[in-house]
PDB file of C-alpha atoms in Angstrom:
ATOM      1  CA  MET A   1       5.867 -22.003  -7.804  1.00  0.00           C
ATOM      2  CA  PHE A   2       9.309 -20.369  -7.814  1.00  0.00           C
ATOM      3  CA  LEU A   3       7.780 -17.140  -9.142  1.00  0.00           C
ATOM      4  CA  TRP A   4       5.253 -17.118  -6.272  1.00  0.00           C
ATOM      5  CA  ILE A   5       8.021 -17.632  -3.696  1.00  0.00           C
ATOM      6  CA  LEU A   6      10.156 -14.882  -5.250  1.00  0.00           C
ATOM      7  CA  ALA A   7       7.195 -12.488  -5.337  1.00  0.00           C
ATOM      8  CA  SER A   8       6.322 -13.236  -1.699  1.00  0.00           C
ATOM      9  CA  PHE A   9       9.880 -12.727  -0.474  1.00  0.00           C
ATOM     10  CA  CYS A  10      10.447  -9.445  -2.328  1.00  0.00           C
ATOM     11  CA  ALA A  11       6.979  -8.030  -1.609  1.00  0.00           C
ATOM     12  CA  PHE A  12       6.956  -8.615   2.122  1.00  0.00           C
ATOM     13  CA  PHE A  13      10.585  -7.648   2.640  1.00  0.00           C
ATOM     14  CA  VAL A  14       9.601  -4.266   1.198  1.00  0.00           C
ATOM     15  CA  LYS A  15       6.485  -4.296   3.402  1.00  0.00           C
ATOM     16  CA  GLY A  16       8.562  -4.870   6.527  1.00  0.00           C
ATOM     17  CA  LEU A  17      11.041  -2.185   5.541  1.00  0.00           C
ATOM     18  CA  CYS A  18       8.707   0.557   4.329  1.00  0.00           C
ATOM     19  CA  GLY A  19       5.210  -0.438   5.499  1.00  0.00           C
ATOM     20  CA  PHE A  20       3.619  -0.576   2.033  1.00  0.00           C
ATOM     21  CA  ALA A  21       4.254  -1.351  -1.683  1.00  0.00           C
ATOM     22  CA  ASN A  22       3.892  -5.117  -1.166  1.00  0.00           C
ATOM     23  CA  THR A  23       0.928  -5.233  -3.537  1.00  0.00           C
ATOM     24  CA  LEU A  24       2.844  -3.375  -6.243  1.00  0.00           C
ATOM     25  CA  VAL A  25       5.878  -5.669  -5.972  1.00  0.00           C
ATOM     26  CA  PHE A  26       3.778  -8.853  -5.711  1.00  0.00           C
ATOM     27  CA  ASP A  27       1.570  -7.965  -8.692  1.00  0.00           C
ATOM     28  CA  THR A  28       4.491  -6.784 -10.829  1.00  0.00           C
ATOM     29  CA  ILE A  29       6.518  -9.982 -10.423  1.00  0.00           C
ATOM     30  CA  LEU A  30       3.582 -12.343 -10.890  1.00  0.00           C
ATOM     31  CA  GLY A  31       2.058 -10.238 -13.657  1.00  0.00           C
ATOM     32  CA  PHE A  32       4.480 -11.801 -16.132  1.00  0.00           C
ATOM     33  CA  GLY A  33       2.637 -15.139 -16.090  1.00  0.00           C
ATOM     34  CA  VAL A  34      -0.380 -15.110 -13.752  1.00  0.00           C
ATOM     35  CA  ASN A  35      -3.838 -13.559 -14.183  1.00  0.00           C
ATOM     36  CA  ASN A  36      -4.654 -10.745 -11.747  1.00  0.00           C
ATOM     37  CA  VAL A  37      -7.822 -12.496 -10.560  1.00  0.00           C
ATOM     38  CA  ASN A  38      -5.598 -15.273  -9.207  1.00  0.00           C
ATOM     39  CA  ILE A  39      -3.002 -12.907  -7.725  1.00  0.00           C
ATOM     40  CA  SER A  40      -5.129 -10.492  -5.669  1.00  0.00           C
ATOM     41  CA  PRO A  41      -6.848 -13.054  -3.362  1.00  0.00           C
ATOM     42  CA  VAL A  42      -3.521 -14.693  -2.467  1.00  0.00           C
ATOM     43  CA  GLU A  43      -1.838 -11.339  -1.822  1.00  0.00           C
ATOM     44  CA  LEU A  44      -4.784 -10.241   0.333  1.00  0.00           C
ATOM     45  CA  VAL A  45      -4.592 -13.351   2.549  1.00  0.00           C
ATOM     46  CA  LEU A  46      -0.813 -12.964   2.883  1.00  0.00           C
ATOM     47  CA  GLY A  47      -0.939  -9.197   3.412  1.00  0.00           C
ATOM     48  CA  TYR A  48      -3.656  -9.158   6.085  1.00  0.00           C
ATOM     49  CA  PRO A  49      -1.524 -10.608   8.917  1.00  0.00           C
ATOM     50  CA  THR A  50       1.434  -8.390   7.957  1.00  0.00           C
ATOM     51  CA  ASN A  51      -0.695  -5.330   8.651  1.00  0.00           C
ATOM     52  CA  VAL A  52      -1.774  -6.806  11.989  1.00  0.00           C
ATOM     53  CA  ILE A  53       1.877  -7.495  12.912  1.00  0.00           C
ATOM     54  CA  LEU A  54       3.082  -4.009  11.931  1.00  0.00           C
ATOM     55  CA  THR A  55       0.158  -2.357  13.728  1.00  0.00           C
ATOM     56  CA  PHE A  56       0.830  -4.316  16.918  1.00  0.00           C
ATOM     57  CA  LYS A  57       4.572  -3.654  16.796  1.00  0.00           C
ATOM     58  CA  ASN A  58       4.074   0.098  16.373  1.00  0.00           C
ATOM     59  CA  ARG A  59       0.796   0.417  18.302  1.00  0.00           C
ATOM     60  CA  ARG A  60       2.079   3.167  20.616  1.00  0.00           C
ATOM     61  CA  LYS A  61       2.357   5.534  17.642  1.00  0.00           C
ATOM     62  CA  ILE A  62      -1.235   5.184  16.425  1.00  0.00           C
ATOM     63  CA  ASP A  63      -2.982   8.550  16.068  1.00  0.00           C
ATOM     64  CA  LYS A  64      -6.780   8.267  16.029  1.00  0.00           C
ATOM     65  CA  ASN A  65      -7.026  11.719  14.411  1.00  0.00           C
ATOM     66  CA  ILE A  66      -5.257  10.266  11.361  1.00  0.00           C
ATOM     67  CA  VAL A  67      -6.675   6.747  11.359  1.00  0.00           C
ATOM     68  CA  ILE A  68     -10.411   7.277  11.921  1.00  0.00           C
ATOM     69  CA  PRO A  69     -11.004   9.788   9.062  1.00  0.00           C
ATOM     70  CA  LEU A  70      -8.941   7.649   6.671  1.00  0.00           C
ATOM     71  CA  ILE A  71     -10.841   4.468   7.529  1.00  0.00           C
ATOM     72  CA  ILE A  72     -14.087   6.316   6.826  1.00  0.00           C
ATOM     73  CA  VAL A  73     -12.957   7.645   3.430  1.00  0.00           C
ATOM     74  CA  VAL A  74     -11.511   4.241   2.450  1.00  0.00           C
ATOM     75  CA  ILE A  75     -14.831   2.514   3.130  1.00  0.00           C
ATOM     76  CA  VAL A  76     -16.850   5.311   1.516  1.00  0.00           C
ATOM     77  CA  GLY A  77     -14.416   5.306  -1.411  1.00  0.00           C
ATOM     78  CA  SER A  78     -15.445   1.780  -2.305  1.00  0.00           C
ATOM     79  CA  LEU A  79     -18.961   2.991  -3.162  1.00  0.00           C
ATOM     80  CA  PRO A  80     -18.077   5.234  -6.143  1.00  0.00           C
ATOM     81  CA  GLY A  81     -15.669   2.498  -7.198  1.00  0.00           C
ATOM     82  CA  ALA A  82     -18.513   0.451  -8.626  1.00  0.00           C
ATOM     83  CA  PHE A  83     -19.672   3.443 -10.681  1.00  0.00           C
ATOM     84  CA  VAL A  84     -16.159   4.263 -11.896  1.00  0.00           C
ATOM     85  CA  LEU A  85     -15.399   0.686 -12.881  1.00  0.00           C
ATOM     86  CA  ARG A  86     -18.776   0.417 -14.655  1.00  0.00           C
ATOM     87  CA  TYR A  87     -18.833   3.667 -16.619  1.00  0.00           C
ATOM     88  CA  VAL A  88     -15.267   5.012 -16.700  1.00  0.00           C
ATOM     89  CA  ASN A  89     -12.022   3.569 -18.024  1.00  0.00           C
ATOM     90  CA  ALA A  90     -10.425   2.539 -14.726  1.00  0.00           C
ATOM     91  CA  ASN A  91      -6.964   2.567 -16.290  1.00  0.00           C
ATOM     92  CA  ILE A  92      -7.263   6.285 -17.053  1.00  0.00           C
ATOM     93  CA  VAL A  93      -8.265   6.924 -13.434  1.00  0.00           C
ATOM     94  CA  LYS A  94      -5.264   4.919 -12.199  1.00  0.00           C
ATOM     95  CA  MET A  95      -2.967   6.892 -14.504  1.00  0.00           C
ATOM     96  CA  ILE A  96      -4.238  10.150 -13.028  1.00  0.00           C
ATOM     97  CA  PHE A  97      -3.664   8.800  -9.525  1.00  0.00           C
ATOM     98  CA  GLY A  98      -0.195   7.674 -10.633  1.00  0.00           C
ATOM     99  CA  VAL A  99       0.660  11.215 -11.723  1.00  0.00           C
ATOM    100  CA  MET A 100      -0.567  12.543  -8.380  1.00  0.00           C
ATOM    101  CA  VAL A 101       1.488   9.996  -6.414  1.00  0.00           C
ATOM    102  CA  THR A 102       4.610  10.858  -8.411  1.00  0.00           C
ATOM    103  CA  LEU A 103       4.176  14.607  -7.904  1.00  0.00           C
ATOM    104  CA  VAL A 104       3.473  14.203  -4.183  1.00  0.00           C
ATOM    105  CA  GLY A 105       6.543  11.962  -3.845  1.00  0.00           C
ATOM    106  CA  ILE A 106       8.778  14.459  -5.659  1.00  0.00           C
ATOM    107  CA  ASP A 107       7.451  17.289  -3.474  1.00  0.00           C
ATOM    108  CA  MET A 108       8.155  15.226  -0.328  1.00  0.00           C
ATOM    109  CA  MET A 109      11.683  14.417  -1.479  1.00  0.00           C
ATOM    110  CA  TYR A 110      12.321  18.096  -2.220  1.00  0.00           C
ATOM    111  CA  ARG A 111      11.207  19.004   1.310  1.00  0.00           C
ATOM    112  CA  GLU A 112      13.557  16.379   2.745  1.00  0.00           C
ATOM    113  CA  TYR A 113      16.505  18.214   1.211  1.00  0.00           C
ATOM    114  CA  LYS A 114      14.982  21.689   1.565  1.00  0.00           C
ATOM    115  CA  PRO A 115      13.374  21.805   5.041  1.00  0.00           C
ATOM    116  CA  SER A 116      12.931  25.544   4.676  1.00  0.00           C
ATOM    117  CA  ALA A 117      10.527  25.055   1.758  1.00  0.00           C
ATOM    118  CA  GLY A 118       7.044  26.450   2.264  1.00  0.00           C
ATOM    119  CA  LYS A 119       4.606  24.434   4.343  1.00  0.00           C
ATOM    120  CA  SER A 120       2.070  22.225   2.629  1.00  0.00           C
ATOM    121  CA  HIS A 121      -1.435  23.720   2.446  1.00  0.00           C
ATOM    122  CA  LYS A 122      -3.983  22.110   4.785  1.00  0.00           C
ATOM    123  CA  LEU A 123      -6.683  22.097   2.092  1.00  0.00           C
ATOM    124  CA  PHE A 124      -4.323  20.284  -0.283  1.00  0.00           C
ATOM    125  CA  ASP A 125      -3.625  17.637   2.358  1.00  0.00           C
ATOM    126  CA  ILE A 126      -7.363  17.135   2.937  1.00  0.00           C
ATOM    127  CA  VAL A 127      -8.026  16.687  -0.800  1.00  0.00           C
ATOM    128  CA  ILE A 128      -5.141  14.204  -1.112  1.00  0.00           C
ATOM    129  CA  GLY A 129      -6.470  12.310   1.915  1.00  0.00           C
ATOM    130  CA  ILE A 130      -9.958  11.993   0.422  1.00  0.00           C
ATOM    131  CA  LEU A 131      -8.627  10.922  -2.985  1.00  0.00           C
ATOM    132  CA  ALA A 132      -6.231   8.471  -1.299  1.00  0.00           C
ATOM    133  CA  GLY A 133      -9.097   6.823   0.551  1.00  0.00           C
ATOM    134  CA  ALA A 134     -11.223   6.691  -2.583  1.00  0.00           C
ATOM    135  CA  MET A 135      -8.400   5.124  -4.587  1.00  0.00           C
ATOM    136  CA  CYS A 136      -7.758   2.492  -1.945  1.00  0.00           C
ATOM    137  CA  GLY A 137     -11.469   1.761  -1.636  1.00  0.00           C
ATOM    138  CA  MET A 138     -12.006   1.569  -5.394  1.00  0.00           C
ATOM    139  CA  PHE A 139      -8.998  -0.435  -6.496  1.00  0.00           C
ATOM    140  CA  GLY A 140      -7.339  -1.763  -3.343  1.00  0.00           C
ATOM    141  CA  VAL A 141      -4.262   0.300  -4.253  1.00  0.00           C
ATOM    142  CA  GLY A 142      -2.801   2.077  -1.228  1.00  0.00           C
ATOM    143  CA  VAL A 143       0.018   4.056  -2.832  1.00  0.00           C
ATOM    144  CA  LEU A 144      -1.639   7.477  -2.627  1.00  0.00           C
ATOM    145  CA  LEU A 145      -2.825   6.569   0.874  1.00  0.00           C
ATOM    146  CA  ALA A 146       0.803   5.873   1.812  1.00  0.00           C
ATOM    147  CA  ALA A 147       1.803   9.233   0.329  1.00  0.00           C
ATOM    148  CA  PHE A 148      -0.794  11.019   2.448  1.00  0.00           C
ATOM    149  CA  VAL A 149       0.105   9.216   5.699  1.00  0.00           C
ATOM    150  CA  SER A 150       3.785   9.918   5.053  1.00  0.00           C
ATOM    151  CA  LYS A 151       2.989  13.625   4.781  1.00  0.00           C
ATOM    152  CA  VAL A 152       1.150  13.754   8.121  1.00  0.00           C
ATOM    153  CA  THR A 153       3.557  11.596  10.173  1.00  0.00           C
ATOM    154  CA  LYS A 154       7.103  12.428  11.241  1.00  0.00           C
ATOM    155  CA  THR A 155       8.788   9.027  11.710  1.00  0.00           C
ATOM    156  CA  SER A 156       8.708   5.675   9.929  1.00  0.00           C
ATOM    157  CA  THR A 157       7.260   4.111  13.104  1.00  0.00           C
ATOM    158  CA  GLU A 158       4.310   6.517  13.084  1.00  0.00           C
ATOM    159  CA  PHE A 159       3.910   5.984   9.351  1.00  0.00           C
ATOM    160  CA  LYS A 160       3.786   2.169   9.631  1.00  0.00           C
ATOM    161  CA  ALA A 161       1.482   2.178  12.667  1.00  0.00           C
ATOM    162  CA  ASN A 162      -1.218   4.405  11.183  1.00  0.00           C
ATOM    163  CA  LEU A 163      -1.003   3.122   7.610  1.00  0.00           C
ATOM    164  CA  SER A 164      -1.149  -0.525   8.686  1.00  0.00           C
ATOM    165  CA  LEU A 165      -4.241   0.058  10.826  1.00  0.00           C
ATOM    166  CA  VAL A 166      -6.039   1.723   7.902  1.00  0.00           C
ATOM    167  CA  PHE A 167      -4.972  -1.180   5.692  1.00  0.00           C
ATOM    168  CA  ILE A 168      -6.530  -3.635   8.180  1.00  0.00           C
ATOM    169  CA  ALA A 169      -9.904  -1.914   7.754  1.00  0.00           C
ATOM    170  CA  GLU A 170      -9.546  -1.880   3.960  1.00  0.00           C
ATOM    171  CA  ASN A 171      -8.377  -5.515   3.870  1.00  0.00           C
ATOM    172  CA  THR A 172     -11.338  -6.615   6.007  1.00  0.00           C
ATOM    173  CA  PHE A 173     -13.808  -4.863   3.729  1.00  0.00           C
ATOM    174  CA  ARG A 174     -12.159  -6.297   0.605  1.00  0.00           C
ATOM    175  CA  LEU A 175     -11.941  -9.807   2.103  1.00  0.00           C
ATOM    176  CA  VAL A 176     -15.682  -9.859   2.713  1.00  0.00           C
ATOM    177  CA  THR A 177     -16.262  -8.580  -0.836  1.00  0.00           C
ATOM    178  CA  TYR A 178     -14.009 -11.269  -2.349  1.00  0.00           C
ATOM    179  CA  ILE A 179     -15.817 -13.990  -0.407  1.00  0.00           C
ATOM    180  CA  VAL A 180     -19.274 -12.740  -1.413  1.00  0.00           C
ATOM    181  CA  LEU A 181     -18.287 -12.444  -5.083  1.00  0.00           C
ATOM    182  CA  GLY A 182     -16.570 -15.824  -5.100  1.00  0.00           C
ATOM    183  CA  VAL A 183     -13.168 -14.365  -5.962  1.00  0.00           C
ATOM    184  CA  MET A 184     -11.659 -15.870  -2.815  1.00  0.00           C
ATOM    185  CA  THR A 185     -11.339 -19.609  -3.471  1.00  0.00           C
ATOM    186  CA  PHE A 186     -10.007 -22.593  -1.540  1.00  0.00           C
ATOM    187  CA  GLU A 187      -7.063 -22.747  -3.942  1.00  0.00           C
ATOM    188  CA  SER A 188      -6.176 -19.122  -3.159  1.00  0.00           C
ATOM    189  CA  ILE A 189      -6.212 -19.796   0.571  1.00  0.00           C
ATOM    190  CA  LYS A 190      -4.188 -22.996   0.169  1.00  0.00           C
ATOM    191  CA  LYS A 191      -1.536 -21.231  -1.924  1.00  0.00           C
ATOM    192  CA  ALA A 192      -1.337 -18.405   0.639  1.00  0.00           C
ATOM    193  CA  LEU A 193      -0.797 -20.933   3.446  1.00  0.00           C
ATOM    194  CA  TYR A 194       2.053 -22.538   1.471  1.00  0.00           C
ATOM    195  CA  LEU A 195       3.656 -19.106   1.063  1.00  0.00           C
ATOM    196  CA  ALA A 196       3.060 -17.971   4.668  1.00  0.00           C
ATOM    197  CA  PRO A 197       6.518 -19.076   5.960  1.00  0.00           C
ATOM    198  CA  VAL A 198       8.206 -17.066   3.183  1.00  0.00           C
ATOM    199  CA  MET A 199       6.015 -14.067   3.992  1.00  0.00           C
ATOM    200  CA  LEU A 200       6.795 -14.221   7.737  1.00  0.00           C
ATOM    201  CA  PHE A 201      10.550 -14.566   7.206  1.00  0.00           C
ATOM    202  CA  SER A 202      10.805 -11.779   4.632  1.00  0.00           C
ATOM    203  CA  LEU A 203       8.586  -9.483   6.738  1.00  0.00           C
ATOM    204  CA  TRP A 204      10.785 -10.110   9.790  1.00  0.00           C
ATOM    205  CA  LEU A 205      13.918  -9.462   7.721  1.00  0.00           C
ATOM    206  CA  GLY A 206      12.494  -6.208   6.356  1.00  0.00           C
ATOM    207  CA  MET A 207      11.458  -5.050   9.834  1.00  0.00           C
ATOM    208  CA  LYS A 208      14.935  -5.814  11.202  1.00  0.00           C
ATOM    209  CA  CYS A 209      16.560  -3.846   8.380  1.00  0.00           C
ATOM    210  CA  GLY A 210      14.177  -0.975   9.069  1.00  0.00           C
ATOM    211  CA  ASP A 211      15.178  -0.961  12.755  1.00  0.00           C
ATOM    212  CA  ILE A 212      18.885  -0.936  11.918  1.00  0.00           C
ATOM    213  CA  LEU A 213      18.847   1.677   9.167  1.00  0.00           C
ATOM    214  CA  ASP A 214      18.904   5.388   9.938  1.00  0.00           C
ATOM    215  CA  GLU A 215      15.425   6.883  10.379  1.00  0.00           C
ATOM    216  CA  LYS A 216      16.011   9.565   7.734  1.00  0.00           C
ATOM    217  CA  LEU A 217      17.237   6.944   5.258  1.00  0.00           C
ATOM    218  CA  VAL A 218      14.116   4.830   5.786  1.00  0.00           C
ATOM    219  CA  LYS A 219      11.967   7.935   5.244  1.00  0.00           C
ATOM    220  CA  LYS A 220      13.763   8.605   1.955  1.00  0.00           C
ATOM    221  CA  LEU A 221      13.359   4.961   0.905  1.00  0.00           C
ATOM    222  CA  VAL A 222       9.621   5.275   1.513  1.00  0.00           C
ATOM    223  CA  ILE A 223       9.502   8.371  -0.700  1.00  0.00           C
ATOM    224  CA  VAL A 224      11.558   6.662  -3.427  1.00  0.00           C
ATOM    225  CA  PHE A 225       9.141   3.713  -3.407  1.00  0.00           C
ATOM    226  CA  LEU A 226       6.238   6.163  -3.660  1.00  0.00           C
ATOM    227  CA  ILE A 227       7.740   7.808  -6.742  1.00  0.00           C
ATOM    228  CA  ILE A 228       8.551   4.429  -8.343  1.00  0.00           C
ATOM    229  CA  SER A 229       5.024   3.212  -7.556  1.00  0.00           C
ATOM    230  CA  GLY A 230       3.473   6.277  -9.159  1.00  0.00           C
ATOM    231  CA  ILE A 231       5.573   5.942 -12.312  1.00  0.00           C
ATOM    232  CA  ALA A 232       4.806   2.199 -12.478  1.00  0.00           C
ATOM    233  CA  MET A 233       1.068   2.921 -12.290  1.00  0.00           C
ATOM    234  CA  ILE A 234       1.348   5.392 -15.167  1.00  0.00           C
ATOM    235  CA  VAL A 235       3.417   3.087 -17.391  1.00  0.00           C
ATOM    236  CA  ASN A 236       1.389  -0.077 -16.662  1.00  0.00           C
ATOM    237  CA  ASN A 237      -1.918   1.581 -17.441  1.00  0.00           C
ATOM    238  CA  MET A 238      -0.634   3.337 -20.557  1.00  0.00           C
ATOM    239  CA  ASN A 239       0.001  -0.136 -22.001  1.00  0.00           C
ATOM    240  CA  ILE A 240      -3.574  -1.216 -21.251  1.00  0.00           C
ATOM    241  CA  ILE A 241      -5.472   1.770 -22.643  1.00  0.00           C
TER     242      ILE A 241
END
């Protein structure tokens, strides 16, 4: 149980601070001794209210022009997911996405230090947005989605508000799917309830740190987590192929 508590604290502290990457941290820590089929339902139940809390806290910064298209592509992205998982090596697809996340993160970091760098192409942003939604819909992995939202928002508050609202839609869709397929069990819900106090405390602590830290520093931390997430996706799926 200690591993579950540690994973919950670390994952949702990062969630409160940056607005994403909780799934990556949670899965990575528990991946040493727990099967993924037992991890994902618990993380989903714990993560759902965190997205509601972050959305409510930052609700004034929600931009419907960002949120609505992303919700649509996330839901639509779940449809080709069945085909990909059935006929294509999903680990190869995740590796490709990992490379994309890493490159986007490096480009964003470069622009942080070189504001005079050329503007990002609108077509490129649209393609990244569609792929981000598809990735989230297919695998429940929101790293590329976070990269896209970070590119189209200016502050960490805007980033958290819009990303969290999209995550609520994705979480709802995935929750229904888990229930229908029988992946969500009573044991998963019970374990999530045991871990809820840890999740709430670590989320609050992360949010407080995010409010105290300099806005530009938080933005850079988000980008660093994006790059680390992309590299982790590449390395983890290289071991599985």
